[in-house]
CSV table of C-alpha atoms in Angstrom, one decimal:
chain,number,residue,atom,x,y,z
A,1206,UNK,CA,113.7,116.2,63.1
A,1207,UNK,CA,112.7,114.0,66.2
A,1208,UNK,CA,109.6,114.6,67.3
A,1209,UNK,CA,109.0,113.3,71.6
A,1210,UNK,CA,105.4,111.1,71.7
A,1211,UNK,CA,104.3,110.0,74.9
A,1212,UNK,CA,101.4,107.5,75.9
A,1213,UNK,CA,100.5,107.2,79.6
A,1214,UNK,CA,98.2,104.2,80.6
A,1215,UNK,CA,97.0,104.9,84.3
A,1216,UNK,CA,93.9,102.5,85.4
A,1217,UNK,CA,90.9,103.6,82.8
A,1218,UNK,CA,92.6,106.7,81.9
A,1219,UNK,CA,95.2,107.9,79.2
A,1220,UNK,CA,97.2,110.5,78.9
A,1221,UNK,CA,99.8,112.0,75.4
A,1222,UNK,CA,100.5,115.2,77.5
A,1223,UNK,CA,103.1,114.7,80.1
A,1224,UNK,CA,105.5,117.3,81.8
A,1225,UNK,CA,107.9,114.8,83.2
A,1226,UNK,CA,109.1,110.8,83.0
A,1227,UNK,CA,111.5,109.7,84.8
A,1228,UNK,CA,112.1,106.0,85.2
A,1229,UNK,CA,115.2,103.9,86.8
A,1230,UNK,CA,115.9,100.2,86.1
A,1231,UNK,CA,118.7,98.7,88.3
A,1232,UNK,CA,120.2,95.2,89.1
A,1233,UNK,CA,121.0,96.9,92.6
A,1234,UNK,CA,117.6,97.6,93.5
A,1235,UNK,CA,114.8,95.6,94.4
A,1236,UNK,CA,112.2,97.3,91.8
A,1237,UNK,CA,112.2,99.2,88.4
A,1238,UNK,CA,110.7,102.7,89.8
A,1239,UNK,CA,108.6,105.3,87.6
A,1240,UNK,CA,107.6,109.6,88.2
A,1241,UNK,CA,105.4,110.6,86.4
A,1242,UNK,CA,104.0,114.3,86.5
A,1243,UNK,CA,101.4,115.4,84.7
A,1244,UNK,CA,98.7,118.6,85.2
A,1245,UNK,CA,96.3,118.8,88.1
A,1246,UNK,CA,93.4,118.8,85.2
A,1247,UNK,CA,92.3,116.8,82.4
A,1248,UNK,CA,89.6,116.4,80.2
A,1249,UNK,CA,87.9,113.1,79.9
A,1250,UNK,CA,87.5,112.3,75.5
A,1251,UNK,CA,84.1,110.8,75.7
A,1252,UNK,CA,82.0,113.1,77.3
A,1253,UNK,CA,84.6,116.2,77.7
A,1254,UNK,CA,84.1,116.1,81.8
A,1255,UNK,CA,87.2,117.9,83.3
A,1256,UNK,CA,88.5,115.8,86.6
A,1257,UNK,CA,91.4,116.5,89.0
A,1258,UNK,CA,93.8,113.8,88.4
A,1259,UNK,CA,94.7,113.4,92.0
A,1260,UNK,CA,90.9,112.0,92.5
A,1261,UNK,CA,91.0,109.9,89.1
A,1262,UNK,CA,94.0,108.3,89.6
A,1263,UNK,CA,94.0,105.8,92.5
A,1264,UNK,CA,96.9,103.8,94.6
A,1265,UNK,CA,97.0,100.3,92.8
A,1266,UNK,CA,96.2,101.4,89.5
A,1267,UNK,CA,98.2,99.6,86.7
A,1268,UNK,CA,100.6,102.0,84.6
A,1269,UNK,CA,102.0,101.4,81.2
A,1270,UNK,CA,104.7,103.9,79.6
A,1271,UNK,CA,105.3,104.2,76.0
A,1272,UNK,CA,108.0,107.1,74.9
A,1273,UNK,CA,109.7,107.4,71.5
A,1274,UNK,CA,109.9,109.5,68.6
A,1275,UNK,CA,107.1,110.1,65.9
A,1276,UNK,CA,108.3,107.9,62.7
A,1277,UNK,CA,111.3,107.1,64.5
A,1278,UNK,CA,111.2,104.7,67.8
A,1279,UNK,CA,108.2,103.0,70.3
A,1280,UNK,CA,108.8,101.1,73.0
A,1281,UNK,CA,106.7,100.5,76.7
A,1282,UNK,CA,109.8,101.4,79.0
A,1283,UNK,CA,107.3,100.6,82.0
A,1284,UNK,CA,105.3,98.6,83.4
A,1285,UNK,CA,103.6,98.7,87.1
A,1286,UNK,CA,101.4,100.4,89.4
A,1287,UNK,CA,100.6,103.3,90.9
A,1288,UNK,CA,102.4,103.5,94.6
A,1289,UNK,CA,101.9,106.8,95.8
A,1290,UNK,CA,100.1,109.9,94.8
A,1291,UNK,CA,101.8,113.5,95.6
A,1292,UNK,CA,99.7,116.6,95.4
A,1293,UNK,CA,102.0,119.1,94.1
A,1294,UNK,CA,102.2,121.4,91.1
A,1295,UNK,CA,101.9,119.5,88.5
A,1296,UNK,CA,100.8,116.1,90.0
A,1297,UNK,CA,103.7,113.6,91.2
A,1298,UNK,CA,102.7,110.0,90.9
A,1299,UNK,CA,105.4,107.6,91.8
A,1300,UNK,CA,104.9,104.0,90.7
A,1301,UNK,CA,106.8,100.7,91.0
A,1302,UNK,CA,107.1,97.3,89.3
A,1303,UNK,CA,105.6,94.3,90.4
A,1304,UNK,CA,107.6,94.3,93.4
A,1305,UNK,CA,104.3,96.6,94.6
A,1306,UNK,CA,102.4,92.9,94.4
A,1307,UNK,CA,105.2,91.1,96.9
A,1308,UNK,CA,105.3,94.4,99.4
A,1309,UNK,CA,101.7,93.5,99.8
A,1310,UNK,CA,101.7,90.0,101.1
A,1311,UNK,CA,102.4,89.1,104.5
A,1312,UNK,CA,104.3,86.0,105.5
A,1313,UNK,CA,105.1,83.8,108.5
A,1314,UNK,CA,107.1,80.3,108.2
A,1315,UNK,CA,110.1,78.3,108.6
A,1316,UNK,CA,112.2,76.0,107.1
A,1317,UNK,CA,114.7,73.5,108.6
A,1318,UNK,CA,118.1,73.1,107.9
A,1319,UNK,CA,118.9,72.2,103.8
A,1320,UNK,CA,116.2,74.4,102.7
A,1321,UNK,CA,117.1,75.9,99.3
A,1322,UNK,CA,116.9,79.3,98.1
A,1323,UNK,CA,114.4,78.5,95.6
A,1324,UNK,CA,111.8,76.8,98.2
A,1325,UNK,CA,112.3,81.1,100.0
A,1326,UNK,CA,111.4,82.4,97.0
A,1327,UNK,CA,108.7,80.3,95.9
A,1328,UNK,CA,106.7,80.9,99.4
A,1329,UNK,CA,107.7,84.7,98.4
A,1330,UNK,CA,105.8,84.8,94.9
A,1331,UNK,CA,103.1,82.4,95.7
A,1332,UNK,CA,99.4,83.1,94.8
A,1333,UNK,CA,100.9,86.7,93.0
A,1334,UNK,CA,101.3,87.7,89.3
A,1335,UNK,CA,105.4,87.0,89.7
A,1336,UNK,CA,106.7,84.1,88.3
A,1337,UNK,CA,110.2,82.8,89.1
A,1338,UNK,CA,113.3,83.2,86.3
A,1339,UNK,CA,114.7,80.1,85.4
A,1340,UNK,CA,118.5,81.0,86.2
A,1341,UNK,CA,118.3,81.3,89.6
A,1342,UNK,CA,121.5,79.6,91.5
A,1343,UNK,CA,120.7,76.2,93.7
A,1344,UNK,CA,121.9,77.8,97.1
A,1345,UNK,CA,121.5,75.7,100.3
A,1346,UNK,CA,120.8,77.3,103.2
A,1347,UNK,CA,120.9,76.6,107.2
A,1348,UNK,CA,117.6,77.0,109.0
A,1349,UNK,CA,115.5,80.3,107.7
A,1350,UNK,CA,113.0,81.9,109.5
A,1351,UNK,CA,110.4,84.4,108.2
A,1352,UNK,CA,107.7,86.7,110.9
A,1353,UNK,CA,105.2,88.3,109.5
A,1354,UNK,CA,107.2,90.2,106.6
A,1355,UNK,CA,105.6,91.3,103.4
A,1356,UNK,CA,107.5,89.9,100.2
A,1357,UNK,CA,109.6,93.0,99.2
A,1358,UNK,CA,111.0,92.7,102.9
A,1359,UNK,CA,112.2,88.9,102.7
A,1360,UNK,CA,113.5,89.7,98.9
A,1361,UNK,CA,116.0,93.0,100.9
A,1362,UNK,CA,117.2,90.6,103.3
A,1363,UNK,CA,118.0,87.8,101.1
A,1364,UNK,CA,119.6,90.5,99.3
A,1365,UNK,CA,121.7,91.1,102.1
A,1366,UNK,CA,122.6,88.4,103.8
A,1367,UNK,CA,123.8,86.8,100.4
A,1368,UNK,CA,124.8,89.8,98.0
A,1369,UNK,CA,122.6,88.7,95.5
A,1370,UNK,CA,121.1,90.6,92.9
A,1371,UNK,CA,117.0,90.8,93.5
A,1372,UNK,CA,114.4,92.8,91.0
A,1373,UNK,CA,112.4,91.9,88.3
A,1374,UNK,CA,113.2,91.3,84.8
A,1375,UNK,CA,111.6,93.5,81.7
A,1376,UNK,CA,110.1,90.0,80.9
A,1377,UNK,CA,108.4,90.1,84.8
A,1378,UNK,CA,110.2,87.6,86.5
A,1379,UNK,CA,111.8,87.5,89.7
A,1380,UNK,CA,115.5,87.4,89.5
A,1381,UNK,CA,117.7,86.0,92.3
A,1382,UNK,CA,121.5,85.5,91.8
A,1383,UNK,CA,125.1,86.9,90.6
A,1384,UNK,CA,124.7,90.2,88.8
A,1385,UNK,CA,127.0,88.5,86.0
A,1386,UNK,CA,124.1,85.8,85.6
A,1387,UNK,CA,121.9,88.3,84.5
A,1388,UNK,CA,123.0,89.3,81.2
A,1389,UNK,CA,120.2,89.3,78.8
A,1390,UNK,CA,122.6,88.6,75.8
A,1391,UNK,CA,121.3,92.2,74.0
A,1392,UNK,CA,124.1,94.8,73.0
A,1393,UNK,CA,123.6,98.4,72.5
A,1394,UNK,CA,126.5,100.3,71.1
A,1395,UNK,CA,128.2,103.4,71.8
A,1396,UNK,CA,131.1,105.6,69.7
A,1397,UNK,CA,132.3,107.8,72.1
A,1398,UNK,CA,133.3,110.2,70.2
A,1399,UNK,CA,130.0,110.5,68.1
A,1400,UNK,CA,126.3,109.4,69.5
A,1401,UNK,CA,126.7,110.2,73.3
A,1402,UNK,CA,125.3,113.7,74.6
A,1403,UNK,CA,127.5,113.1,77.4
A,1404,UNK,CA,130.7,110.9,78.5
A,1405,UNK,CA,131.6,110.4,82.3
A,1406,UNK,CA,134.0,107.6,82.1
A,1407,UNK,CA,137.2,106.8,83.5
A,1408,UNK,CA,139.4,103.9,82.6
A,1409,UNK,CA,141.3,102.0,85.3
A,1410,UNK,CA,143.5,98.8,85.1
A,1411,UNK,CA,142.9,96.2,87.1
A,1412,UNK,CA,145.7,97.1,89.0
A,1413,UNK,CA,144.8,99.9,90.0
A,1414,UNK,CA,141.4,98.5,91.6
A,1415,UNK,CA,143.5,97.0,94.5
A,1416,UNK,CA,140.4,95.3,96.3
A,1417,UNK,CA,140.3,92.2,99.0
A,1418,UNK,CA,136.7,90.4,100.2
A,1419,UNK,CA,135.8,89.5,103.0
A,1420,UNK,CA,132.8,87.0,103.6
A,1421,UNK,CA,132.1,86.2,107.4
A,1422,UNK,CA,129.5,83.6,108.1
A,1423,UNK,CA,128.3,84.2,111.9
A,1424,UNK,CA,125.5,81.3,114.0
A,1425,UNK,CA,123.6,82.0,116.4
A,1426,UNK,CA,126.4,80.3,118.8
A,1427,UNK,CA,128.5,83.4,117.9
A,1428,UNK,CA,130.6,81.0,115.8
A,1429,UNK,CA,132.3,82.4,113.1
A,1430,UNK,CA,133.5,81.1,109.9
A,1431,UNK,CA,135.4,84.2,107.7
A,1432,UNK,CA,137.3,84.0,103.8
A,1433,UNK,CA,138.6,86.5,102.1
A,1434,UNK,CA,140.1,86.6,98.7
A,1435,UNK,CA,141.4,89.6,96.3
A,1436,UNK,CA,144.7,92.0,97.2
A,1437,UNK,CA,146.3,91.7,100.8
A,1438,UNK,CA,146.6,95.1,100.5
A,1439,UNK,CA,143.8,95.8,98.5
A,1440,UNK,CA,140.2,98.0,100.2
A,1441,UNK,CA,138.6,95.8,102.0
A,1442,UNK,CA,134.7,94.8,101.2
A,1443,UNK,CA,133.1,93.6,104.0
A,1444,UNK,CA,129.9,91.0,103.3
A,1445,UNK,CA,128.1,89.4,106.7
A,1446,UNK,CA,125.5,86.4,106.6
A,1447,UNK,CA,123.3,84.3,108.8
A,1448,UNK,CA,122.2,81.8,106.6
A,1449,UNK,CA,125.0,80.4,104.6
A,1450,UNK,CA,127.8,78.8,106.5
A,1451,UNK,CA,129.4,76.0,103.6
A,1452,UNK,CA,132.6,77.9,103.3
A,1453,UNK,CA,132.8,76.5,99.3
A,1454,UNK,CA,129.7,79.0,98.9
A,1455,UNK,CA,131.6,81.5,100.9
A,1456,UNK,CA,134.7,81.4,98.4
A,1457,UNK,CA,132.2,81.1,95.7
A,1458,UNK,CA,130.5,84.2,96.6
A,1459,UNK,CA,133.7,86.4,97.5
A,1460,UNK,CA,135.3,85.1,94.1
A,1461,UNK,CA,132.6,86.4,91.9
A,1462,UNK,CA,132.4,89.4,93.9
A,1463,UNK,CA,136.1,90.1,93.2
A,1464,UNK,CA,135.9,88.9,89.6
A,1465,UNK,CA,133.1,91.7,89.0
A,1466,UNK,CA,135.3,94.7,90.7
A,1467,UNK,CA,138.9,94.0,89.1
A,1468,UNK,CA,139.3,94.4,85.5
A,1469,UNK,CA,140.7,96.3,82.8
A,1470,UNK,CA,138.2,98.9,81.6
A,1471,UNK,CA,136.1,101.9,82.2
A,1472,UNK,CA,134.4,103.1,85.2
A,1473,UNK,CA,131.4,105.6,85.3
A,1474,UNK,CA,128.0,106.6,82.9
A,1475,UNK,CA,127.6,107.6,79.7
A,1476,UNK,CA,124.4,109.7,78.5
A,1477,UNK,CA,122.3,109.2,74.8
A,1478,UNK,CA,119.2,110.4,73.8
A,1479,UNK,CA,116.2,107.5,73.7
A,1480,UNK,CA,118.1,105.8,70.9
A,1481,UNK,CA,119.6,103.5,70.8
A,1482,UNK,CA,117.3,101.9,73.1
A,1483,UNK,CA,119.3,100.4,76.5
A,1484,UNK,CA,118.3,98.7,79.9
A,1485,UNK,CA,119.7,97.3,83.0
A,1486,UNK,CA,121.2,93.7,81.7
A,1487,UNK,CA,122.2,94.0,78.6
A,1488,UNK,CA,126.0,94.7,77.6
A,1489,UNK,CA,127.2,98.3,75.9
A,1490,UNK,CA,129.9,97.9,73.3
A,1491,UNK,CA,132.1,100.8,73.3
A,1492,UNK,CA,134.1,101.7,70.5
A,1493,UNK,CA,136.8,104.6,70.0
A,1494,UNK,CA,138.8,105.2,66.9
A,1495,UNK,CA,141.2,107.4,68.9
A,1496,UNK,CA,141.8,104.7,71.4
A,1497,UNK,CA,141.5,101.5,70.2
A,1498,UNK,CA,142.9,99.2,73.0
A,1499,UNK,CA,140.2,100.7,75.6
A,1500,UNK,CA,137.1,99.5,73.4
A,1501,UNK,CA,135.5,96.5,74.8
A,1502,UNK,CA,132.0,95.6,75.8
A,1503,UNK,CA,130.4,96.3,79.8
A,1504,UNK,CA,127.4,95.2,81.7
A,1505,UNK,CA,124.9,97.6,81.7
A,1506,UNK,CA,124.0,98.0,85.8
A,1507,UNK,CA,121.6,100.8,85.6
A,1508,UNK,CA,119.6,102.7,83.4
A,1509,UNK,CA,118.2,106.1,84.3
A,1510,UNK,CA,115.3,106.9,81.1
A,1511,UNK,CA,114.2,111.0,81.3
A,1512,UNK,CA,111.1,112.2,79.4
A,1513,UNK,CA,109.8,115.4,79.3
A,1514,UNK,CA,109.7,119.2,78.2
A,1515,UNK,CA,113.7,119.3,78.4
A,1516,UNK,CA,114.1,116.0,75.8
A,1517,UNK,CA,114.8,112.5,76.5
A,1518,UNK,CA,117.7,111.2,78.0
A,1519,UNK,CA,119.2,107.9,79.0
A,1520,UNK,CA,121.7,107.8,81.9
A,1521,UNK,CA,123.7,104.3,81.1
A,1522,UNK,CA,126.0,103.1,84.2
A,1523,UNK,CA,128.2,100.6,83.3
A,1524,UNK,CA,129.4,98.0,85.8
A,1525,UNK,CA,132.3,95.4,84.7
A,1526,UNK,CA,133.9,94.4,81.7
A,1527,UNK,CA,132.5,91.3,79.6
């Protein structure tokens, strides 16, 4: 029988009771997020003093998240700090990553023409807790120009002005770059027609994903430089940016784009309990006995983890095919 243990870290305080987890880990978003909720009132062990957990806990505070199964499975699923506090029945605290850190700092400066992408992001994590990952591409850009934006805000418009993927890794760094760069090289595997609680996935052939890319590079003469690649016919993905005009990055960046929409495989999510343990950049090996030619192995995009009086669940979506 498994048996649900939890062990919630907030600032000074701990908590094994819990009424609800749930935590999302995406290579779409800019931060892991965690919501927690847990009663109104709780004892204190040393000197049995009963607090109200919206005073205890405070904005800032750093969390740690350890789920599992007595006997069975351990693991810290989260790590961050304390972003918001809701006073509701029971207590809602939301918490983020250490994207909270980079929201917090404010920054003003500019770079001339050939900056790179690295020399952004370095300004971006400087004098914080957030280090840099070590695969992050060597992207030259024209002249950029930051006014008074906190850290999380320059990080949401690199991410849009370059369709890159931006968050931070379950080893805390920050990680700029092609979603296909940030496979982790772990595999979790799934028999669809044995250790899944549910299976929402469609296959699709390439195709059938009939798909064209459009890049469009626009100065601030109004000049425009535009490249498209993928089906003439195909639905059309549309991708604007200010601060990359070599139209070699363009292609480059429309390529991958195209190369991680068509393929051969299966679209959608698939749902387990806590094991076997999964996150957001590591691959899922699928395997079906009835269906052989469909098995293969898919990035793992996003990972919704649920804790609480119902059971545990993970909510795997899986993006291309490997």
């Amino acid at each position: 029988m498994f048996v649900l243990e939890a062990n919630i870290k907030i600032g000074s305080y701990e908590f094994n009771q819990v009424n609800d987890v749930e935590i999302i880990k995406s290579v779409d978003e800019l931060g892991d997020t965690c919501t927690i909720k847990l009663p109104t009132r709780f004892k204190v062990r040393q000197n049995n003093i009963e607090l109200f957990t919206e005073e205890a806990i405070k904005v800032g505070d750093e969390v740690i998240v350890t789920l599992g199964y007595r006997g069975q499975y351990k693991g810290v699923e989260f790590v961050g700090y304390v972003k918001k506090v809701k006073p509701m029945f029971p207590l809602e605290i939301e918490c983020e990553d250490k994207i909270w850190l980079l929201r917090r700092k404010r920054i003003t400066k500019a770079w001339n023409a050939g900056t790179t992408l690295i020399e952004i992001l370095e300004e971006v994590v400087k004098d914080t807790a957030v280090r840099l990952a070590d695969n992050i591409p060597d992207i030259k850009l024209d002249k950029y120009i930051i006014k008074n934006a906190n850290g999380a805000q320059v990080l949401q418009a690199i991410k849009k002005n370059m369709s890159l993927s931006v968050f931070i890794t379950d080893d805390d760094k920050l990680y700029v770059g092609l979603q296909q760069l940030t496979n982790i090289g772990e595999t979790v595997i799934y028999d669809l027609n044995y250790n899944l609680v549910e299976n929402n996935l469609e296959y699709k052939s390439s195709d059938e994903r009939r798909i064209k890319v459009r890049y469009t590079y626009v100065g601030k003469d109004n000049k425009k430089k535009q490249i498209e690649v993928g089906d003439a016919d195909g639905e059309l993905r549309t991708f604007h940016t200010s601060v990359i005009s070599d139209e070699a990055q363009l292609k480059a960046l429309a390529t991958s784009e195209i190369e991680r929409l068509k393929y051969d495989g299966f679209d959608g999510d698939v749902v387990s309990f806590l094991i076997p343990f999964a996150t957001r950049g590591m691959q899922a090996q699928l395997i079906d006995d009835l269906h052989t030619s469909r098995e293969g192995n898919y990035f793992i995009k996003k990972v919704i983890t649920t804790f609480g009086t119902d059971g545990a669940r993970r909510k795997v979506s899986l993006g291309n095919k490997l």
